[in-house]
Tab-separated table of C-alpha atoms and ligand atoms in Angstrom:
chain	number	residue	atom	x	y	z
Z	1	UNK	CA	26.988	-18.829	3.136
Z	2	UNK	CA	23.907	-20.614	1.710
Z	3	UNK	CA	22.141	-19.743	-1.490
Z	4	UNK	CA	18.458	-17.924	-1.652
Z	5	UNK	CA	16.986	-21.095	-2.705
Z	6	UNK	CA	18.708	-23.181	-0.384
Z	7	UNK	CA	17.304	-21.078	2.545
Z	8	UNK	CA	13.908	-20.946	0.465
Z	9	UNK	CA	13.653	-24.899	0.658
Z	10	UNK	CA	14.513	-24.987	4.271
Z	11	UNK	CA	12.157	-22.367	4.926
Z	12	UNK	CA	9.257	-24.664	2.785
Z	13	UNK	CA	10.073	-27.165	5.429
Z	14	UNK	CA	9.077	-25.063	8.650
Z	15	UNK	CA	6.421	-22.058	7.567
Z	16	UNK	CA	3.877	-22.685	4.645
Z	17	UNK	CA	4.876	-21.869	1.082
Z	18	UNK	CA	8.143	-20.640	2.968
Z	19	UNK	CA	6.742	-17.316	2.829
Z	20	UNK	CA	5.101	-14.843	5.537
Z	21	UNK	CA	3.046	-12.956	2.961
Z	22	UNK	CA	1.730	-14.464	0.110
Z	23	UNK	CA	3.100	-12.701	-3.104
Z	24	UNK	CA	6.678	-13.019	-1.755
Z	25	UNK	CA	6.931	-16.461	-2.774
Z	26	UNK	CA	7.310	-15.356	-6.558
Z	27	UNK	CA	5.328	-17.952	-7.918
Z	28	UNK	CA	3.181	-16.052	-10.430
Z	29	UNK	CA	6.254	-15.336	-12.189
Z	30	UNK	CA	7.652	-18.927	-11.834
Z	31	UNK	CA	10.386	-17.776	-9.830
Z	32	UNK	CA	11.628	-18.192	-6.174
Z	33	UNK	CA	12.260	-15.395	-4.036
Z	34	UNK	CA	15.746	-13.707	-3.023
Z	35	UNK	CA	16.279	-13.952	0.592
Z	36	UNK	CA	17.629	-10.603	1.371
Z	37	UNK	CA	20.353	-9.673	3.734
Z	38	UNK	CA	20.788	-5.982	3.965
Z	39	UNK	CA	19.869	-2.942	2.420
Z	40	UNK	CA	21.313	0.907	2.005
Z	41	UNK	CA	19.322	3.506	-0.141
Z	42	UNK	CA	17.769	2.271	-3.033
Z	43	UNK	CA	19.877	-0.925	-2.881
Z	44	UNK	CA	19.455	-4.227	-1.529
Z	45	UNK	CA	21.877	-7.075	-1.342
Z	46	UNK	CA	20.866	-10.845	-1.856
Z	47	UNK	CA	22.038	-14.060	0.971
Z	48	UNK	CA	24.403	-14.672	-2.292
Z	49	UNK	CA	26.079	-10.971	-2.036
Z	50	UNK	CA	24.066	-10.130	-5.654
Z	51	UNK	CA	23.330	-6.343	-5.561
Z	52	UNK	CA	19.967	-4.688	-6.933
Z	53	UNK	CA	18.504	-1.731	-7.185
Z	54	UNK	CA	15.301	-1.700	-5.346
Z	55	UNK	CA	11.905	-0.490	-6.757
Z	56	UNK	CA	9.461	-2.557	-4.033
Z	57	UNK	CA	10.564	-0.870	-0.832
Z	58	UNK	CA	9.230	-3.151	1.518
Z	59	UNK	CA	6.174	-2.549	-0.256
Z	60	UNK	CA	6.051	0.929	0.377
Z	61	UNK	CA	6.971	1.709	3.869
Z	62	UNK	CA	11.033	2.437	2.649
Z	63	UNK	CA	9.912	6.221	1.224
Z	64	UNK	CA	13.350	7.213	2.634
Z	65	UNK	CA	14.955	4.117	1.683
Z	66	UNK	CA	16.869	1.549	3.559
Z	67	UNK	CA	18.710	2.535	6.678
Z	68	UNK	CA	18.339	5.913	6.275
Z	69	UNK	CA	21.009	7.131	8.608
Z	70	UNK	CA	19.031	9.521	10.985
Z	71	UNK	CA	16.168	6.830	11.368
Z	72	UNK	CA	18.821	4.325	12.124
Z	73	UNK	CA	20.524	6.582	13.963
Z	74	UNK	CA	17.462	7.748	16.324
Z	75	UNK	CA	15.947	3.496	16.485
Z	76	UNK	CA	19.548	2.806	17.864
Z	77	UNK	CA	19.109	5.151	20.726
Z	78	UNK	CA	15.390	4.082	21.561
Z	79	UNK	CA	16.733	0.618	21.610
Z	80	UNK	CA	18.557	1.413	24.043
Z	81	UNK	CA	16.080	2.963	26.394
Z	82	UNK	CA	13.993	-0.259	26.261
Z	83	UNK	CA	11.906	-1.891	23.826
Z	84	UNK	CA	8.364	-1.468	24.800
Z	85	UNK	CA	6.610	-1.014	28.474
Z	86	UNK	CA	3.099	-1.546	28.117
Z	87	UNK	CA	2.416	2.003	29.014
Z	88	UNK	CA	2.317	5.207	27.538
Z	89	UNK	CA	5.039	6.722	25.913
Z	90	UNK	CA	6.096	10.095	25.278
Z	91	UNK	CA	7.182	9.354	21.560
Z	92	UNK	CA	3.628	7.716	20.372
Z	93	UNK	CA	1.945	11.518	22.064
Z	94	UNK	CA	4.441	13.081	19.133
Z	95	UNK	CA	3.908	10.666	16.508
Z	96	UNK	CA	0.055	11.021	17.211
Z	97	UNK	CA	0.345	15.107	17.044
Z	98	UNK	CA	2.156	14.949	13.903
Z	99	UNK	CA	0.037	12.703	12.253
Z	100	UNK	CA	-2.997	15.093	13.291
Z	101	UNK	CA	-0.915	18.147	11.931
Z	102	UNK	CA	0.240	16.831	8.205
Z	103	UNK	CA	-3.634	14.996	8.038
Z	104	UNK	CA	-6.284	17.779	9.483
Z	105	UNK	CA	-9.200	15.472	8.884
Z	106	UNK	CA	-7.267	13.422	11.966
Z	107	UNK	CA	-8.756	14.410	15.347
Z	108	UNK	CA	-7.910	11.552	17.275
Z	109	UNK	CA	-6.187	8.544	16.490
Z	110	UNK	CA	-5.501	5.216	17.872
Z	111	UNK	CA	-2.164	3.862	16.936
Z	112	UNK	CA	-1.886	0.047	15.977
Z	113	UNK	CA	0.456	-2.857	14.706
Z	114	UNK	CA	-0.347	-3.128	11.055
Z	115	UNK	CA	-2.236	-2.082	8.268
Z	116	UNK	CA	-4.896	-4.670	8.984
Z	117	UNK	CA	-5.321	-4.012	12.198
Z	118	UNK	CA	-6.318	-0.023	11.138
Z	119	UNK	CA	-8.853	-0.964	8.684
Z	120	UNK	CA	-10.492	-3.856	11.216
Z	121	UNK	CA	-10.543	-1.547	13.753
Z	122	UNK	CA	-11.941	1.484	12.082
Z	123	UNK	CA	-14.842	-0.416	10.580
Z	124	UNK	CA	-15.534	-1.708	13.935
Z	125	UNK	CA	-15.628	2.079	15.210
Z	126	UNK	CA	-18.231	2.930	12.019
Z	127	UNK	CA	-20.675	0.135	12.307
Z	128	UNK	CA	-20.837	1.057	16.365
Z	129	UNK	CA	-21.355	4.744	15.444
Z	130	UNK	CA	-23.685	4.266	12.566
Z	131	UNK	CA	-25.914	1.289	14.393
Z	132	UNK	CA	-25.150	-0.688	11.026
Z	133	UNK	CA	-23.239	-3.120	9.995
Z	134	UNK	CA	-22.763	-3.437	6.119
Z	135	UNK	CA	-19.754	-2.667	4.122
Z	136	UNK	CA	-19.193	-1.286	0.364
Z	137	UNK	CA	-15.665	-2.035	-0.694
Z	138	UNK	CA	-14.243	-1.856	-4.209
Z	139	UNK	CA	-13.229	-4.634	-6.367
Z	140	UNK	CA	-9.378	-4.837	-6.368
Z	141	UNK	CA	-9.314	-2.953	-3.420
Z	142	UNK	CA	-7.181	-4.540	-0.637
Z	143	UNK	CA	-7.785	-3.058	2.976
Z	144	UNK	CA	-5.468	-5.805	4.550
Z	145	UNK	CA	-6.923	-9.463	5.646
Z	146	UNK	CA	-9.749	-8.608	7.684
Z	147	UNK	CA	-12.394	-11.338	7.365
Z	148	UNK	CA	-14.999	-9.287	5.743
Z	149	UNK	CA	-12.673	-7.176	4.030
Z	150	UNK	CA	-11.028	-10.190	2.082
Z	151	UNK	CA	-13.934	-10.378	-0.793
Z	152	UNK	CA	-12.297	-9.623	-4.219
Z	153	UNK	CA	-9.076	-8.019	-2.845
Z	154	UNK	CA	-6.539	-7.717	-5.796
Z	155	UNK	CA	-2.967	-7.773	-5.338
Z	156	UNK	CA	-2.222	-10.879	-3.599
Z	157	UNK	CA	-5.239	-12.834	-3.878
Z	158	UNK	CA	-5.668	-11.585	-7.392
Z	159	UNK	CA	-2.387	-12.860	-7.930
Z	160	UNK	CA	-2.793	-16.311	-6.792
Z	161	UNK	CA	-6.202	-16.330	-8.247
Z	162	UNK	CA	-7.730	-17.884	-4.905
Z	163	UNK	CA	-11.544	-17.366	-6.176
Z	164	UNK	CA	-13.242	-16.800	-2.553
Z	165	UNK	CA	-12.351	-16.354	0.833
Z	166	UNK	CA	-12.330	-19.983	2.326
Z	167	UNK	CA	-12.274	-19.990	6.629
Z	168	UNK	CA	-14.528	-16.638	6.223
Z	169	UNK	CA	-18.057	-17.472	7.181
Z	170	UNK	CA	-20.729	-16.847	4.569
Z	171	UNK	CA	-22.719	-14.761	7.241
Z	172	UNK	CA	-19.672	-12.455	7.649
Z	173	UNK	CA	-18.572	-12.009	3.645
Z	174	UNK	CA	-22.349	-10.984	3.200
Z	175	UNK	CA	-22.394	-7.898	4.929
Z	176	UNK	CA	-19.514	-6.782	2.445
Z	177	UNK	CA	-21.100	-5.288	-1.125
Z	178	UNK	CA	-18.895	-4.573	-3.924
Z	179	UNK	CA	-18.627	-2.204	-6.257
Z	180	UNK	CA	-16.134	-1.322	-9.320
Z	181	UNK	CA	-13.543	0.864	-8.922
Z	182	UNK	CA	-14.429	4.741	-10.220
Z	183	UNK	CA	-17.711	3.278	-10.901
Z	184	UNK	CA	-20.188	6.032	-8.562
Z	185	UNK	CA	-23.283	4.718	-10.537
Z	186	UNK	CA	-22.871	1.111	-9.495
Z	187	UNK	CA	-21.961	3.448	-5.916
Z	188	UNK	CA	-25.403	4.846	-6.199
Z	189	UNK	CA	-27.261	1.720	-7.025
Z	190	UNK	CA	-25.988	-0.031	-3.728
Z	191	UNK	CA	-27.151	2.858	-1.725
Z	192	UNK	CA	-30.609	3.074	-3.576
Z	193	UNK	CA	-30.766	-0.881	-2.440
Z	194	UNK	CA	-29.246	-0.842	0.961
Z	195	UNK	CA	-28.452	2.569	1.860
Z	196	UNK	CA	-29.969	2.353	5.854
Z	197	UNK	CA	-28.074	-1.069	6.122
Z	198	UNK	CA	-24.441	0.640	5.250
Z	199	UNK	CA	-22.043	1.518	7.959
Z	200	UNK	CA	-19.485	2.701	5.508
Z	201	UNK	CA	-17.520	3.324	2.629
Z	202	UNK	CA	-13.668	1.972	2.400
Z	203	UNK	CA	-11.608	3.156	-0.497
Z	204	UNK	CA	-8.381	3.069	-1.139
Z	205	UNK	CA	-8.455	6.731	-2.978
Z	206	UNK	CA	-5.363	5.840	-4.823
Z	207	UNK	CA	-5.638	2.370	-5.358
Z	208	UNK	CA	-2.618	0.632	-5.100
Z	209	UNK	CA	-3.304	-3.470	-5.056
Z	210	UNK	CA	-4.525	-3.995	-8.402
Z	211	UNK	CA	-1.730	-2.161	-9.451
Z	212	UNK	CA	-1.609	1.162	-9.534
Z	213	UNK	CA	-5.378	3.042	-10.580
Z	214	UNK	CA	-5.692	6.738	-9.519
Z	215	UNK	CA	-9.380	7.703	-8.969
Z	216	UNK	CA	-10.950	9.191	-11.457
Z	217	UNK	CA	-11.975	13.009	-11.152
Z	218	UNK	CA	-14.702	13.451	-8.879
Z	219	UNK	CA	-15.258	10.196	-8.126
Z	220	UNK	CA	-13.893	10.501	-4.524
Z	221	UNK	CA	-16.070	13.701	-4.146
Z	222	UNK	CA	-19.341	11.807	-5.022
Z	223	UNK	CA	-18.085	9.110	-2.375
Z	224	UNK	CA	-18.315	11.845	0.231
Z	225	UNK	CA	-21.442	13.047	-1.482
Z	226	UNK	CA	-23.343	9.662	-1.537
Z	227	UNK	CA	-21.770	8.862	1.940
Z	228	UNK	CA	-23.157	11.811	3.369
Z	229	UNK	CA	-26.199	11.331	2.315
Z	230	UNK	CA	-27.027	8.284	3.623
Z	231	UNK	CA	-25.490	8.855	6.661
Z	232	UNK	CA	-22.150	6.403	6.157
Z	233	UNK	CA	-19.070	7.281	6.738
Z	234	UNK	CA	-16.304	7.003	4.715
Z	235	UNK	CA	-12.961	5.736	4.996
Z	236	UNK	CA	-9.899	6.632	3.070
Z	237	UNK	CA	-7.603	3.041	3.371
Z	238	UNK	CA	-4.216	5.106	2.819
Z	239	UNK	CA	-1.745	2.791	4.275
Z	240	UNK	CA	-0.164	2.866	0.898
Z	241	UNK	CA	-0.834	6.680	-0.073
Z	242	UNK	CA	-0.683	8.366	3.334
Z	243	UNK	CA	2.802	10.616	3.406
Z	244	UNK	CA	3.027	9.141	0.307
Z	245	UNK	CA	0.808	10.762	-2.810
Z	246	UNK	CA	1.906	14.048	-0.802
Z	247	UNK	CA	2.645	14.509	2.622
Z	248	UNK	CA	-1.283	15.031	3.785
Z	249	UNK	CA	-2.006	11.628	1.568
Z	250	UNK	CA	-4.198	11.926	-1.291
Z	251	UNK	CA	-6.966	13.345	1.211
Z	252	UNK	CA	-4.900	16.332	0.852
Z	253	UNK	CA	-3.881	15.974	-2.833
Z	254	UNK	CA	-7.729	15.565	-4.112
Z	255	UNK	CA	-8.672	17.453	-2.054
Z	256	UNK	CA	-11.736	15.330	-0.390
Z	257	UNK	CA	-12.281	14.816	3.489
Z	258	UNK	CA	-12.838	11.295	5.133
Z	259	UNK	CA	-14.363	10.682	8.311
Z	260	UNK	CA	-12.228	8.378	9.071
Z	261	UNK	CA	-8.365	7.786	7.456
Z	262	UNK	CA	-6.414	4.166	7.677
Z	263	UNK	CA	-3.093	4.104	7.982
Z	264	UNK	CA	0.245	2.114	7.775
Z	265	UNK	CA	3.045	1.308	6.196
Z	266	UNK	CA	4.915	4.894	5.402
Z	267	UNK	CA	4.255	5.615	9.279
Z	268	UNK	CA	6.415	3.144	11.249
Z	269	UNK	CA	9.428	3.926	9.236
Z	270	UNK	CA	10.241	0.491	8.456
Z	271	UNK	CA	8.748	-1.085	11.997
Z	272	UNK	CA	5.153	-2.378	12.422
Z	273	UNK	CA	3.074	0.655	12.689
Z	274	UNK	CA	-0.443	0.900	11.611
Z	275	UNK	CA	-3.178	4.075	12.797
Z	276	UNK	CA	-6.702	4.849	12.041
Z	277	UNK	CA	-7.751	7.798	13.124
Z	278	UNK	CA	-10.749	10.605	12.350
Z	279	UNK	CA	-13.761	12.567	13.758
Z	280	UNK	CA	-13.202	13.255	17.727
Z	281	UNK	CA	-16.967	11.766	18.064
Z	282	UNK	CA	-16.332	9.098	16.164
Z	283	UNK	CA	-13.257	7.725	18.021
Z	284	UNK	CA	-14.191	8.593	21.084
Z	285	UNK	CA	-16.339	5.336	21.166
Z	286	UNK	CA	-13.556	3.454	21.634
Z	287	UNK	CA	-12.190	2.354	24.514
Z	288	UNK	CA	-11.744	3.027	27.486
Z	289	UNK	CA	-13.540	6.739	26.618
Z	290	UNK	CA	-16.371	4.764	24.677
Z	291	UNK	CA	-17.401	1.167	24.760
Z	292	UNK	CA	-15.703	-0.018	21.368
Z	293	UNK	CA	-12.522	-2.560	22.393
Z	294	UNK	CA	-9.840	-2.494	20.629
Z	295	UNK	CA	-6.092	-2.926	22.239
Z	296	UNK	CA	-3.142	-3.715	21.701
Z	297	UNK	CA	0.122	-5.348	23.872
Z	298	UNK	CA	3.118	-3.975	21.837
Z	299	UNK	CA	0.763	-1.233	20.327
Z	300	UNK	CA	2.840	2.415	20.470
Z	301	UNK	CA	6.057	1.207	21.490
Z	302	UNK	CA	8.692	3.623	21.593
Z	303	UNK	CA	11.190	2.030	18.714
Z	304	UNK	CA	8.779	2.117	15.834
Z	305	UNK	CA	7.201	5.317	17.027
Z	306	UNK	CA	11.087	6.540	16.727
Z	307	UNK	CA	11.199	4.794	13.772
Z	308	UNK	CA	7.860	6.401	12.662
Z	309	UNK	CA	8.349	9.997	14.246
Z	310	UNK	CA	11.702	10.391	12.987
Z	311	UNK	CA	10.414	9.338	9.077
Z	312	UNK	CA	7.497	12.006	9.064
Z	313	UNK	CA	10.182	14.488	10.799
Z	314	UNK	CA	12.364	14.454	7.883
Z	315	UNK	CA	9.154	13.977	5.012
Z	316	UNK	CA	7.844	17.189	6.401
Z	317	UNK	CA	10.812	18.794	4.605
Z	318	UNK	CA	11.142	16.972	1.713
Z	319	UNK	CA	9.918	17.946	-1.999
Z	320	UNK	CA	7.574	15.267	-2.730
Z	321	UNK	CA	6.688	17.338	-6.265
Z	322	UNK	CA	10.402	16.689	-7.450
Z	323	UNK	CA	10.205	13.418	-6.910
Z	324	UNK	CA	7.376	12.681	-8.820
Z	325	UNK	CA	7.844	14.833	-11.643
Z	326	UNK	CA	11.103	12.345	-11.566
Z	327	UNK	CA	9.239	9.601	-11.177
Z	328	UNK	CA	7.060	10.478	-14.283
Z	329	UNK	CA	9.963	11.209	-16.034
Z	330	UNK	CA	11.582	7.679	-15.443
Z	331	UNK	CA	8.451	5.764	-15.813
Z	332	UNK	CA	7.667	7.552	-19.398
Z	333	UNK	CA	10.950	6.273	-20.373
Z	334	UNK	CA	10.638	3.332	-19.304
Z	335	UNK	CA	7.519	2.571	-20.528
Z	336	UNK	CA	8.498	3.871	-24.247
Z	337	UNK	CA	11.474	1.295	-24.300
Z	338	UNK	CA	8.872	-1.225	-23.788
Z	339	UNK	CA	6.453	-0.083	-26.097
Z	340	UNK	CA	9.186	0.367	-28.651
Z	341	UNK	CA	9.500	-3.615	-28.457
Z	342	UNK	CA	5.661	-4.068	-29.577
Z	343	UNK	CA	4.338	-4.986	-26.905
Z	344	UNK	CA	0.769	-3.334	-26.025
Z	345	UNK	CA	1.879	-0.890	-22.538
Z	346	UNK	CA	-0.174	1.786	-19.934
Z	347	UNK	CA	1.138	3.754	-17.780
Z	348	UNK	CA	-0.247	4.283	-14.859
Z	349	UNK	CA	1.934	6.984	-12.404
Z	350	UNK	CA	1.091	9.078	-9.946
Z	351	UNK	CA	3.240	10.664	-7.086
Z	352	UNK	CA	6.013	7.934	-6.566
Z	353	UNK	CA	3.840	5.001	-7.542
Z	354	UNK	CA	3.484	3.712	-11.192
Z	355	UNK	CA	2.443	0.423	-13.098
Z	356	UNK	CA	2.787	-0.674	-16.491
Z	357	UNK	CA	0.030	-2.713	-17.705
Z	358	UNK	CA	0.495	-5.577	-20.758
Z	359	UNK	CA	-2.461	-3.956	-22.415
Z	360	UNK	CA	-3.700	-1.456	-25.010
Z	361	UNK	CA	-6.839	-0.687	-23.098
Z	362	UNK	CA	-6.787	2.410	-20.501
Z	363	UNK	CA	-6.494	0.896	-16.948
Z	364	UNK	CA	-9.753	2.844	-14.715
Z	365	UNK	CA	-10.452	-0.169	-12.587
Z	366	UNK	CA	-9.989	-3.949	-12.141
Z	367	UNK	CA	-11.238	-5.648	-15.081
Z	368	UNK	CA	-9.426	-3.366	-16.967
Z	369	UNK	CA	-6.500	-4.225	-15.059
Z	370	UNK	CA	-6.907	-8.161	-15.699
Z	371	UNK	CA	-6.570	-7.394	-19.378
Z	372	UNK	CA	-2.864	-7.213	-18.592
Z	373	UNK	CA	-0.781	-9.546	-20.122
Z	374	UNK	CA	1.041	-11.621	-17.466
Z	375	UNK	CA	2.873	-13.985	-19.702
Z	376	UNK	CA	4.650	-10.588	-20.985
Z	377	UNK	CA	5.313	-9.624	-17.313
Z	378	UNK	CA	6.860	-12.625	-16.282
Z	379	UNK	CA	9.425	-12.469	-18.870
Z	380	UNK	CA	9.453	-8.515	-18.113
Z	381	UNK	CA	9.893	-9.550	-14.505
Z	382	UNK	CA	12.357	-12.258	-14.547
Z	383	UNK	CA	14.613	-10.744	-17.098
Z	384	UNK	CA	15.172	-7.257	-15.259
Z	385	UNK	CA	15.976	-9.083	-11.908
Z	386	UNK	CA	18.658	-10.914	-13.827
Z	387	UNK	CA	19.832	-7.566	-14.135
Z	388	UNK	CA	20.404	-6.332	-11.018
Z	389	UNK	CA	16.379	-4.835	-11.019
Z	390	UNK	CA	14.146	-5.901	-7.865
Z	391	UNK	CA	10.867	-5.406	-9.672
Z	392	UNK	CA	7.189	-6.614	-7.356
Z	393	UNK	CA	6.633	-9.946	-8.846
Z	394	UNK	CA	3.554	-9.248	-9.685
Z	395	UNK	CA	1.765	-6.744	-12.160
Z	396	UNK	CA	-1.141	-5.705	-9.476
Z	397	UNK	CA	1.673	-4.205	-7.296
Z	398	UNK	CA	2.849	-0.724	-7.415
Z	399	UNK	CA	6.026	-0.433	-8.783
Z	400	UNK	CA	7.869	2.234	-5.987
Z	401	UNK	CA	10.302	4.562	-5.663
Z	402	UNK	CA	11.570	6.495	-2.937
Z	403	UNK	CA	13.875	9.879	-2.279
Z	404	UNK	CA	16.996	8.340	-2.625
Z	405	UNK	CA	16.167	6.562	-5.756
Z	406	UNK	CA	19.000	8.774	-8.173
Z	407	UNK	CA	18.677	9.206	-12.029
Z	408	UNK	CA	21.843	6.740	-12.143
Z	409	UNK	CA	19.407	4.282	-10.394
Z	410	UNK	CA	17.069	4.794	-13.087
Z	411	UNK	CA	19.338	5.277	-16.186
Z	412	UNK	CA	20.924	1.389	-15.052
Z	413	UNK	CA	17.097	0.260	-14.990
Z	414	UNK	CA	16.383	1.675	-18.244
Z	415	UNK	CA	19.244	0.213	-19.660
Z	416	UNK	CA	18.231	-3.074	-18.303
Z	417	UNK	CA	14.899	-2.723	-20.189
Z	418	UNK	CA	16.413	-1.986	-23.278
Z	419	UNK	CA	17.647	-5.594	-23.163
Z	420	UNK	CA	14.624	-7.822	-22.328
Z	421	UNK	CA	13.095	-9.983	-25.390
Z	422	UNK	CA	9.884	-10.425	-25.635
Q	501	PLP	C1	-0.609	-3.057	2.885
Q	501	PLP	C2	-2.004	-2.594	2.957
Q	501	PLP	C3	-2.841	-2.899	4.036
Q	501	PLP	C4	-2.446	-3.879	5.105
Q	501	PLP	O1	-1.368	-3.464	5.858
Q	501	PLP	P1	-0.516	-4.591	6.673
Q	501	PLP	O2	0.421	-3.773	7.483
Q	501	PLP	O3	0.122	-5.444	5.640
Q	501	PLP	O4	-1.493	-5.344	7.502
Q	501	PLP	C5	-4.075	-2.306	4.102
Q	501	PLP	N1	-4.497	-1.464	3.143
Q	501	PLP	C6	-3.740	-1.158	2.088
Q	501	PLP	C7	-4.238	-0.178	1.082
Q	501	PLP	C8	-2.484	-1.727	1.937
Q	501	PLP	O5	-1.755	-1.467	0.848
C-alpha cells in the first residue's frame, strides 16, 4: 500500500501540480492532498486506511452521500446494459422530464458533460438569440472555465491568486463586464453604459465560489428587472444550488425566474453530468432545430443519467427543510466554539451550504470575503483534518453537507474544533 504523498509525488511526475483541478492540490493551506480510496455516507477513507468524516462531497454533487445504495444499486445495472451508444436513450428523456418538472422555468434542455460545458453553451445560445455578444458576470462568481467566463472567478483562482486569465485573448475577456456581488447599482450603471451591447446576465444566485454569499433581498429580482429591460437574458449558474438550496434550486426558493438555468454537479449523481436548459424559443436555436452547435460524444449516456435520474428520484422525497435547519444548527455551534477562541468569525449558511469567514466584517460580496483571515484558516484547516475532519482547503469553498451527514457526524466535528489553537 503506498502513502497519499507517495502517490502525490508520482502523480507530480506525470499530470501538472499532480492535480486535475486546481484547489485539490492543498497548497493554500501548505498541505498535500489525501488520495482517497473509497467512500460510504458521510465518510471517506484515505490510500493509508485513515477515516474522515466528509464535509466537501465531491464538491457538492454527493447530496446523498457516497455510494448511496439505490444509486449504486441502479449504475450497476445500467453498466451492465452498456456504457454509452451515441444515440438516444430512454433514461436521458426521464432525466430531462424531471428536471423540467422540479425547475418550471425549464422548457427544454440540452444535457451536457460538466458544469462548464452548461454555462459555455448557454451563453452561446443568449448572444445568438439576443444578436449581442457582451457578458456581465459578478466578481467571485465562478461559472466554470469558459474563456470569457474566467475574469475574476473566486474559488480556485482566488485561491491561487493567479491575477488574470493568461491563454485568454484580450479581445475575448473584453466582452465580459464585471460587477460586485449584490451590488444592482454598479448592475444599473453597466446597463446605462452598454445596455444594447449585453447578451446576458450570469449569476450564481447563491454564490458558492467565494465561499458561501447568499444574495441579498431583492437583488435577484432587480436582475430580472434590469435584464428585462434591456432586453438580456438572464442566467441562473446553479450547478452548485440546483436540487440543492431546495429541490427547484434557489429559482424556486427566491422565488425569481431565469430565462435560462445552468446546471451540474447535484444532477449526475456522482457521474459527469452538466444541463442548461430554459425558454422553448430560446433553445430551440440550437441544433439541429436551430442553427446554434453544440454536441456532445458521451453527452446523455445512460450510466450517469441512472446515476442522475435515480439521485433526483429519491431528492424528490426528501426534507430538504430538516436538513438545513440541521445544518444551521451545527454550523452555529460550530462557529461559537471558534469564536469562543477569539478569533474574529461569520457565518454564512444557507440550505446545506455554510462558510465561516476569519473576519468581523459581514460577508455581502467578494471584497468582503478577502477580509478573511487565511493564516487562521490554515491552522483551522490543517488541525481538523488531523482529526479525522475533511474540511475544502480553502476558505472561498462551501463547506457541505449532505442527508446522511448524522448529529454524531457533527457532534465528533465539533469536538474536533474545540481542540484547535489558534
Ligand atoms: C462547479 C461549478 C461550475 C463548473 O462545473 P464543472 O462540472 O466543474 O465544469 C460552474 N458553475 C458553478 C457555480 C460551479 O460551482
Amino acid at each position: 500500500m503506498s502513502s497519499s504523498e507517495e502517490l502525490f509525488n508520482k502523480a507530480k511526475q506525470f499530470i501538472p501540480g499532480g492535480v486535475n483541478s486546481p484547489v485539490r492540490a492543498c497548497n493554500s493551506v501548505e498541505s498535500t492532498p489525501l488520495l482517497i480510496k473509497k467512500g460510504s455516507g458521510s465518510h471517506i477513507f484515505s490510500e493509508e486506511g485513515e477515516e474522515y468524516i466528509d464535509y466537501v462531497m465531491s464538491w457538492g454533487p454527493l447530496i446523498l452521500g457516497h455510494t448511496h445504495p439505490e444509486v449504486t444499486r441502479e449504475v450497476h445495472n445500467a453498466v451492465d446494459q452498456g456504457s454509452s451508444f451515441g444515440a438516444p436513450c430512454s433514461q436521458e428523456i426521464q432525466l430531462a422530464e424531471s428536471i423540467r418538472q422540479a425547475v418550471p422555468s425549464i422548457e427544454k434542455v440540452r444535457i451536457v458533460n460538466s458544469g462548464t460545458e452548461a454555462t459555455m453553451s448557454a451563453l452561446r445560445v443568449a448572444r445568438a438569440h439576443t444578436g449581442k455578444n457582451k457578458v456581465l458576470k459578478f466578481i467571485g462568481c465562478y461559472h466554470g472555465h469558459v474563456d470569457n467566463l474566467l475574469a475574476q472567478a473566486g474559488s480556485g483562482v482566488a485561491t491561487l491568486a493567479i491575477p488574470g486569465t493568461p491563454g485568454v485573448p484580450e479581445e475575448t475577456a473584453k466582452q465580459t463586464l464585471l460587477a460586485p456581488y449584490n451590488d444592482n447599482d454598479a448592475v444599473e450603471a453597466i446597463f446605462e453604459q452598454h445596455g444594447d451591447e449585453i447578451a446576458a446576465i450570469i449569476v450564481e444566485p447563491v454564490a458558492g465560489n467565494m465561499g458561501m454569499v447568499p444574495p441579498r433581498s431583492e437583488f435577484l429580482q432587480k436582475l430580472r428587472e434590469t435584464s428585462n429591460k434591456y432586453g438580456s437574458l438572464l442566467i441562473f449558474d446553479e450547478v452548485i444550488s440546483g436540487f440543492r438550496i431546495s429541490f427547484g434550486g434557489a429559482q424556486e426558493y427566491y422565488n425569481v425566474t431565469p430565462d435560462l438555468t445552468c446546471l451540474g454537479k447535484i444532477i449526475g449523481g456522482g457521474f459527469s453530468v452538466g444541463a442548461f436548459g430554459g425558454r422553448s424559443d430560446i433553445m430551440d436555436h440550437l441544433a439541429p432545430c436551430g442553427s446554434v452547435y453544440q454536441s456532445g460524444t458521451l453527452a446523455g449516456n445512460p450510466v450517469a443519467m441512472t446515476a442522475g435520474l435515480t439521485t433526483l428520484n429519491l431528492l424528490s422525497k426528501s426534507d430538504y427543510q430538516s436538513l438545513a435547519n440541521d445544518t444551521r444548527e451545527f454550523a452555529q455551534e460550530l462557529s461559537e466554539i471558534l469564536a469562543s477562541k477569539g478569533v474574529p468569525i461569520r457565518l454564512n449558511c444557507l440550505g446545506s451550504l455554510f462558510s465561516l469567514f476569519f473576519t468581523s466584517e459581514e460577508v455581502t460580496d467578494f471584497d468582503s470575503a478577502q477580509k478573511t483571515d487565511l493564516n487562521l484558516f490554515k491552522k483551522f484547516y490543517n488541525q481538523m483534518r488531523k482529526q479525522g475532519i475533511y474540511l475544502p482547503p480553502s476558505n472561498f469553498e462551501c463547506i457541505f453537507t449532505s442527508f446522511v451527514h448524522t448529529r454524531k457526524d457533527f457532534e465528533q466535528t465539533l469536538e474536533a474544533a474545540k481542540k484547535v489553537e489558534f
